mmCIF file of C-alpha atoms in Angstrom:
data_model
loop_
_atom_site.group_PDB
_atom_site.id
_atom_site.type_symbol
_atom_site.label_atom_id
_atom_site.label_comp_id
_atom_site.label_asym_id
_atom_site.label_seq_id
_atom_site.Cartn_x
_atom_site.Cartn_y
_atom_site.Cartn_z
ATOM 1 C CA UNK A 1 0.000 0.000 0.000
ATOM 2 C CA UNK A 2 1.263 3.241 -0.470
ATOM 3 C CA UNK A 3 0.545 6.852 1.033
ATOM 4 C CA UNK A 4 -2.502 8.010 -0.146
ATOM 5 C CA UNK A 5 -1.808 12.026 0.295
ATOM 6 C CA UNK A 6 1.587 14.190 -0.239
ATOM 7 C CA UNK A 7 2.730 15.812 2.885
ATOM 8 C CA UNK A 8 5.677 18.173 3.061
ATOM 9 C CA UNK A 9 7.883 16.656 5.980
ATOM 10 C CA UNK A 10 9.218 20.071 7.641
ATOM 11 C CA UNK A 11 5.283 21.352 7.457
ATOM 12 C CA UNK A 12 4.588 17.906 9.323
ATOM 13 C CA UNK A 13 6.624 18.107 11.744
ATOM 14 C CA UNK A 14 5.934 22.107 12.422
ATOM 15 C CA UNK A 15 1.837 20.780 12.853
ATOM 16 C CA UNK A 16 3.218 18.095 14.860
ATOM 17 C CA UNK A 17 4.623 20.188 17.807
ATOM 18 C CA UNK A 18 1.952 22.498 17.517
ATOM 19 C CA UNK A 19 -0.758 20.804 17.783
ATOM 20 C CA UNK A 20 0.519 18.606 20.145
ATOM 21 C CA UNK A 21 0.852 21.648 22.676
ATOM 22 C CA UNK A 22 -2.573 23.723 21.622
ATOM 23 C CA UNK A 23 -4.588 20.500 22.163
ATOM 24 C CA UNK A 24 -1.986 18.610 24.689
ATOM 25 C CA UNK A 25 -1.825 15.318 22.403
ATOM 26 C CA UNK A 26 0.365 12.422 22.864
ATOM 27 C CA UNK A 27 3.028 12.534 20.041
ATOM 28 C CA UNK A 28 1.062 9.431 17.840
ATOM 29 C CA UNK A 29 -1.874 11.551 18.290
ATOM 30 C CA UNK A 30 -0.482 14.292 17.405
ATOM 31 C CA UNK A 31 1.252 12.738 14.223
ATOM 32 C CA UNK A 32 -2.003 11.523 13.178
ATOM 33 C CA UNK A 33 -4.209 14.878 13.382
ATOM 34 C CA UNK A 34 -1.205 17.043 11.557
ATOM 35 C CA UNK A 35 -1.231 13.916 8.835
ATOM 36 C CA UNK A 36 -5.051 14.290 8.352
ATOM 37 C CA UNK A 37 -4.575 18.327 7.841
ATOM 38 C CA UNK A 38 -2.652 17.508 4.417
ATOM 39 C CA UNK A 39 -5.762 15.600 3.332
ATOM 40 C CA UNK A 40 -7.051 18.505 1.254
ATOM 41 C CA UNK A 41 -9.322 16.380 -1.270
ATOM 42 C CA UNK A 42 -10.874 14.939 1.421
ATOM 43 C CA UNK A 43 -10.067 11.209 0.693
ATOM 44 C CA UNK A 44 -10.482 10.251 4.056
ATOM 45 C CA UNK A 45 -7.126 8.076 5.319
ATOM 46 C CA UNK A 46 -7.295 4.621 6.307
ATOM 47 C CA UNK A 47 -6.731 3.339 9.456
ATOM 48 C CA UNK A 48 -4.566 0.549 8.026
ATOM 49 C CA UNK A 49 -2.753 3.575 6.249
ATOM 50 C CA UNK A 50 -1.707 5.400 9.633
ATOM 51 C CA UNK A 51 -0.045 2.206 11.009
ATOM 52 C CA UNK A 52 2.321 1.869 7.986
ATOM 53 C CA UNK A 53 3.000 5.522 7.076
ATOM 54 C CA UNK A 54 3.586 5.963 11.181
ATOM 55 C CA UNK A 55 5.350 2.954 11.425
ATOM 56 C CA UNK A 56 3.078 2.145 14.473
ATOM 57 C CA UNK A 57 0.959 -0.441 16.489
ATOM 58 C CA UNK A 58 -2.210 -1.203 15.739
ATOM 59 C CA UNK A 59 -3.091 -0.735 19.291
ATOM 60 C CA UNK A 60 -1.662 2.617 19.734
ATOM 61 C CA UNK A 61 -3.356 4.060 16.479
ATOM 62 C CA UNK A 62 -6.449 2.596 17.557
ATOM 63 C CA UNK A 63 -5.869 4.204 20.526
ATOM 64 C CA UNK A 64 -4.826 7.504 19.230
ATOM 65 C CA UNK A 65 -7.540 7.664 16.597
ATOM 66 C CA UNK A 66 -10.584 6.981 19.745
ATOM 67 C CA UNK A 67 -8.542 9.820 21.592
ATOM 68 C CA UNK A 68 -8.980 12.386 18.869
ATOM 69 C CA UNK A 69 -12.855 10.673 17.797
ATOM 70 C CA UNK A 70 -13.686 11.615 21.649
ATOM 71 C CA UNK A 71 -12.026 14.778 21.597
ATOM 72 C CA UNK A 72 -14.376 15.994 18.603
ATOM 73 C CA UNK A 73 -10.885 16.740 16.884
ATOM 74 C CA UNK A 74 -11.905 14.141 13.622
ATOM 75 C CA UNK A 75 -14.496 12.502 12.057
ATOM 76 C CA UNK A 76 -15.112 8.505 10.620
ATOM 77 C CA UNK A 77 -16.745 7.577 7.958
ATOM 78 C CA UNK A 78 -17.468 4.073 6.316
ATOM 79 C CA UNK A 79 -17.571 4.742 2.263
ATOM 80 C CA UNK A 80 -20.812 3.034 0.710
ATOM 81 C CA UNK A 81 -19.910 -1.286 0.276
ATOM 82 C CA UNK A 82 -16.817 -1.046 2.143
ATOM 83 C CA UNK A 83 -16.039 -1.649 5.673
ATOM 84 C CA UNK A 84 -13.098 0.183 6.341
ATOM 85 C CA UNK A 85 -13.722 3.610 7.987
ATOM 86 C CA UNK A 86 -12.164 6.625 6.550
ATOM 87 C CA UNK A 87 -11.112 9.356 8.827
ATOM 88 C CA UNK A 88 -10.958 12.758 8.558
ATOM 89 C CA UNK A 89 -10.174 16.599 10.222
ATOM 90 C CA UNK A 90 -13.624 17.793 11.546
ATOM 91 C CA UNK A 91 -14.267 21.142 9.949
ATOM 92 C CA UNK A 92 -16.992 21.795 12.498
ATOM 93 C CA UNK A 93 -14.210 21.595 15.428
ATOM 94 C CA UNK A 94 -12.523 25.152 15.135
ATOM 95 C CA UNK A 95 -16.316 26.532 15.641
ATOM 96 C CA UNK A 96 -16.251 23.953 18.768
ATOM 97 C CA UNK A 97 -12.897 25.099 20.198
ATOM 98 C CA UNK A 98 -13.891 28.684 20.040
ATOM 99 C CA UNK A 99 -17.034 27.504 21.538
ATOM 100 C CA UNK A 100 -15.468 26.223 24.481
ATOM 101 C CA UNK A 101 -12.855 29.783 24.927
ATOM 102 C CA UNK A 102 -16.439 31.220 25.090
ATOM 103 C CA UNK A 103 -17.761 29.763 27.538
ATOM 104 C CA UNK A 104 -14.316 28.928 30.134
ATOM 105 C CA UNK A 105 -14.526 32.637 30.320
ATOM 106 C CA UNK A 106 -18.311 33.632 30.570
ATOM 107 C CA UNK A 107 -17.255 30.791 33.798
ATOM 108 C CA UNK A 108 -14.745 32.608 35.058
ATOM 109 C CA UNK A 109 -16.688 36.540 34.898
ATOM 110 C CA UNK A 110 -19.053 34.289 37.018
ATOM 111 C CA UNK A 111 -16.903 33.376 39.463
ATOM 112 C CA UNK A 112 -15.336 36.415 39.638
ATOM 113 C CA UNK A 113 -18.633 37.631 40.311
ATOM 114 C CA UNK A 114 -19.073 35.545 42.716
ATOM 115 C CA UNK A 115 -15.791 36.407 44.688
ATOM 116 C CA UNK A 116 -16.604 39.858 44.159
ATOM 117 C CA UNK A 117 -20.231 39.480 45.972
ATOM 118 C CA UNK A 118 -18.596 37.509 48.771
ATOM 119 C CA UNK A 119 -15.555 40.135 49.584
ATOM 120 C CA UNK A 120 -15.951 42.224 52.323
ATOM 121 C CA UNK A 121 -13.711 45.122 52.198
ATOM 122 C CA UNK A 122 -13.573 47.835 49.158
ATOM 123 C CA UNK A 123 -10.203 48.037 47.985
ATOM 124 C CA UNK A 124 -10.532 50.138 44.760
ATOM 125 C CA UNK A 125 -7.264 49.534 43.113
ATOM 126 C CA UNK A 126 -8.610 45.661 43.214
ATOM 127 C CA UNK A 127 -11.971 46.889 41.694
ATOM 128 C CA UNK A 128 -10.862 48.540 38.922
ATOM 129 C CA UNK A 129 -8.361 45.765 38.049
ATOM 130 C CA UNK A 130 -10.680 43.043 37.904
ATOM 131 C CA UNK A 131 -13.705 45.261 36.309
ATOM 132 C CA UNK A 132 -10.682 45.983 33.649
ATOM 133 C CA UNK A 133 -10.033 42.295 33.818
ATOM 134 C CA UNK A 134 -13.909 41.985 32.668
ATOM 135 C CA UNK A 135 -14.265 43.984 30.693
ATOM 136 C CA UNK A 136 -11.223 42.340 28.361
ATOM 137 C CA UNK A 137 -13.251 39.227 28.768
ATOM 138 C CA UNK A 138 -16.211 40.600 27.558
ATOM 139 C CA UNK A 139 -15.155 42.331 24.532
ATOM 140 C CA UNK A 140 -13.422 39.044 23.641
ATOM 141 C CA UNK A 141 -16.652 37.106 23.962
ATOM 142 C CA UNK A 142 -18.041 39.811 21.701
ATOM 143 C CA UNK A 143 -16.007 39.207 19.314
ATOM 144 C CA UNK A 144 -15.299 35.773 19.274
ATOM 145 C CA UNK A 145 -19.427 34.990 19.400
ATOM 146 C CA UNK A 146 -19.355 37.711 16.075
ATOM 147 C CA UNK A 147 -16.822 35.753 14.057
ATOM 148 C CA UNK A 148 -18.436 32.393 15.289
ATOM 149 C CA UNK A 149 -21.682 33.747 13.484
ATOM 150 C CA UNK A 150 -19.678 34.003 10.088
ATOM 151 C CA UNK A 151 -18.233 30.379 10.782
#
């Protein structure tokens, strides 16, 4: 069998690292998410294809590949008469990621809410840091929500 997509190796590696860090992947993980991003026709890539062109287990792809299913980061798909499943880069995940940035900080302007209601003295340097502090968070919710809209 042979590699079903071109990848450029120093590109690969660069997505490797990266995305290993922005999502905190295991390296095999990793490896396999920056291989589906060169996968621009939308083939779909084998898992059969992974263990070879990784030169890994069958276990640890299978592995990998649930870790990234759960994760939301890619998509399976069985192609009509065959039972392999095809996987692919979920286009609907940067919408979820941003989704999630969202809402971690419409949590945290709670809680700081929260603190704020429960503190007894007034210290106004403190106030008008954290209403600062909020108010970054909110025009970043803004803003992220508005370019979520055009996703």
């Amino acid at each position: 069998m042979h590699q079903s997509i071109e990848i450029d190796e120093k590109i690969f590696q660069d997505a490797v690292k990266f995305y290993g860090t922005v999502f905190n992947l295991p390296p095999l993980a990793s490896k396999i998410y920056s291989y589906l991003l060169f996968d621009y026709e939308k083939v779909g890539i084998t898992f059969d294809e992974f263990v070879e062109v990784l030169s890994a287990s069958k276990s640890s792809v299978s592995t990998s590949l649930s870790l990234l299913l759960n994760a939301q980061l890619i998509v399976d798909h069985n192609k009509m008469d065959e039972r392999k499943r095809y996987f692919f880069i979920n286009d609907k995940y940067k919408k979820i990621r941003f989704e999630k940035i969202v809402q971690k900080m419409k949590d945290e302007l709670k809680l700081l809410d929260d603190l704020n209601n429960f503190k007894k003295s007034n210290d106004d340097g403190y106030n008008e840091r954290i209403e600062n502090y909020k108010a970054l968070l909110n025009k970043n919710i803004e803003n992220i929500q508005e370019s979520l809209n055009k996703l």
